[in-house]
Amino acid sequence: VNAMTGVYRPTEGAIRFLRERDRQKPFFLYLPYSAPSAPHQHPDHKPPAPKVVKSWDSNEWQKGTREVYGLMVGRLDQAVGKVLKTLDDAGLRSNTLVIFASDNGGYALARNEPFRGRASELLEGGIRVPCIVRWPGVLPRGMVTDRPAITLDLTASILRAAGARLPADRPLDGIDILKRIEKNRPIAHRALFWRARRADRTWRAVRQGTLKYVSRQDGERVEEHLFDLGRDPGEKKDLLAARPEDARRLKKLLAQWEAEVRPAR
């Protein structure tokens, strides 16, 4: 927060931190941007009053234009570029791990093609996100991987990069995904789970291999689907009726996970 104006300026704060940090010590910088999430507003035009929406599913919160959305994405790109330049100017490029990722897919103004769905849903458009990593001398430049990963994996990767040891009584749900990419090793067969709840609506999903089971519950009504992401990344062909055994197997895995990882509400 700018001490003079009281305005939250994440890029300004990050650059100041990098310039004023103790150069004899390692550092960890977590830099979360709200853009380009709602409310959508021109980056150079401050509205006369904050937008306040009381209903959780109100479309008013997501209103805007593609032009403004594009300007917000462009401003985010410029901000990240300034932070990376600060790292380079300080001579930190060669020994700094940089991770750029999103916490969810785009909302209505974004284009998630070829994926179906959007943020707050558990279709691929809501959960498949960009993740770009820069780690000179460790990860090959320009490498692209299709290994399935989840944001939880980044925790294990960061701990290893920092040389930190995890307490024995605090096992991680994720794996060191960057080490597997670095060594070009396959990922062990595992299942990935999701749950998203807002008001009376709850999304649940499990993926194992290329198969993904997803359900949406609204009150007592439940809608279920089974997709093969290897052949159908856009989730257009529902295999629930054609592959009942696979559906039952994945539902059982999801039920076991639900019993172990209970929601807080």
Coordinates of N, CA and C in Angstrom, one line a residue, residues 20 24 36 42 52 71 101-102 110 112 124 153 157 164 166 173 176 195 199 208 232 263-264:
E20 N 15.3 -3.0 -1.9 CA 15.7 -2.7 -0.5 C 15.9 -3.9 0.3
Q24 N 22.2 -10.2 1.5 CA 22.9 -11.3 2.1 C 22.0 -12.5 2.4
P36 N -6.8 -9.9 -14.2 CA -8.0 -9.2 -14.8 C -9.3 -9.7 -14.2
H42 N -11.4 0.2 -16.7 CA -10.2 0.7 -17.4 C -9.1 1.0 -16.4
V52 N -20.3 -2.5 -5.6 CA -20.7 -3.4 -4.5 C -21.9 -4.3 -5.0
L71 N -7.3 -4.4 -22.0 CA -6.4 -3.4 -21.4 C -5.9 -3.8 -20.1
A101 N 1.4 -18.0 -12.5 CA 0.3 -18.9 -12.6 C -1.0 -18.2 -12.2
S102 N -2.1 -18.8 -12.6 CA -3.4 -18.2 -12.3 C -4.1 -19.2 -11.3
A110 N -13.4 -13.5 -20.8 CA -12.2 -14.2 -21.3 C -12.6 -15.3 -22.4
N112 N -11.7 -19.1 -23.1 CA -11.0 -20.3 -22.6 C -10.9 -21.4 -23.6
E124 N -13.0 -27.9 -17.6 CA -11.6 -27.5 -17.8 C -11.4 -26.0 -18.0
D153 N 1.3 -28.7 -6.3 CA 2.6 -29.2 -6.6 C 3.7 -28.1 -6.5
S157 N 7.7 -28.0 -4.9 CA 8.8 -27.5 -5.8 C 9.5 -26.4 -5.2
A164 N 14.6 -26.1 1.8 CA 13.9 -26.2 3.1 C 13.4 -27.7 3.3
L166 N 10.6 -30.2 5.1 CA 9.3 -30.2 5.6 C 9.2 -31.0 6.9
D173 N 0.2 -32.6 0.0 CA -0.6 -33.2 -0.9 C 0.0 -33.2 -2.3
D176 N 6.8 -32.7 -6.1 CA 7.8 -31.7 -6.7 C 7.7 -31.9 -8.2
R195 N -13.0 -29.5 -5.3 CA -14.3 -29.2 -4.8 C -14.5 -27.7 -4.7
A199 N -22.8 -21.0 -2.0 CA -24.2 -21.0 -1.6 C -24.7 -22.5 -1.7
Q208 N -8.2 -39.0 -13.1 CA -7.2 -40.0 -13.0 C -6.8 -40.5 -14.4
D232 N -10.9 -35.8 -25.8 CA -11.9 -34.7 -25.8 C -11.6 -33.7 -24.7
P263 N -15.0 -30.5 4.0 CA -15.1 -29.0 3.8 C -15.3 -28.3 5.1
A264 N -14.8 -27.1 5.2 CA -15.0 -26.3 6.4 C -16.4 -25.8 6.6

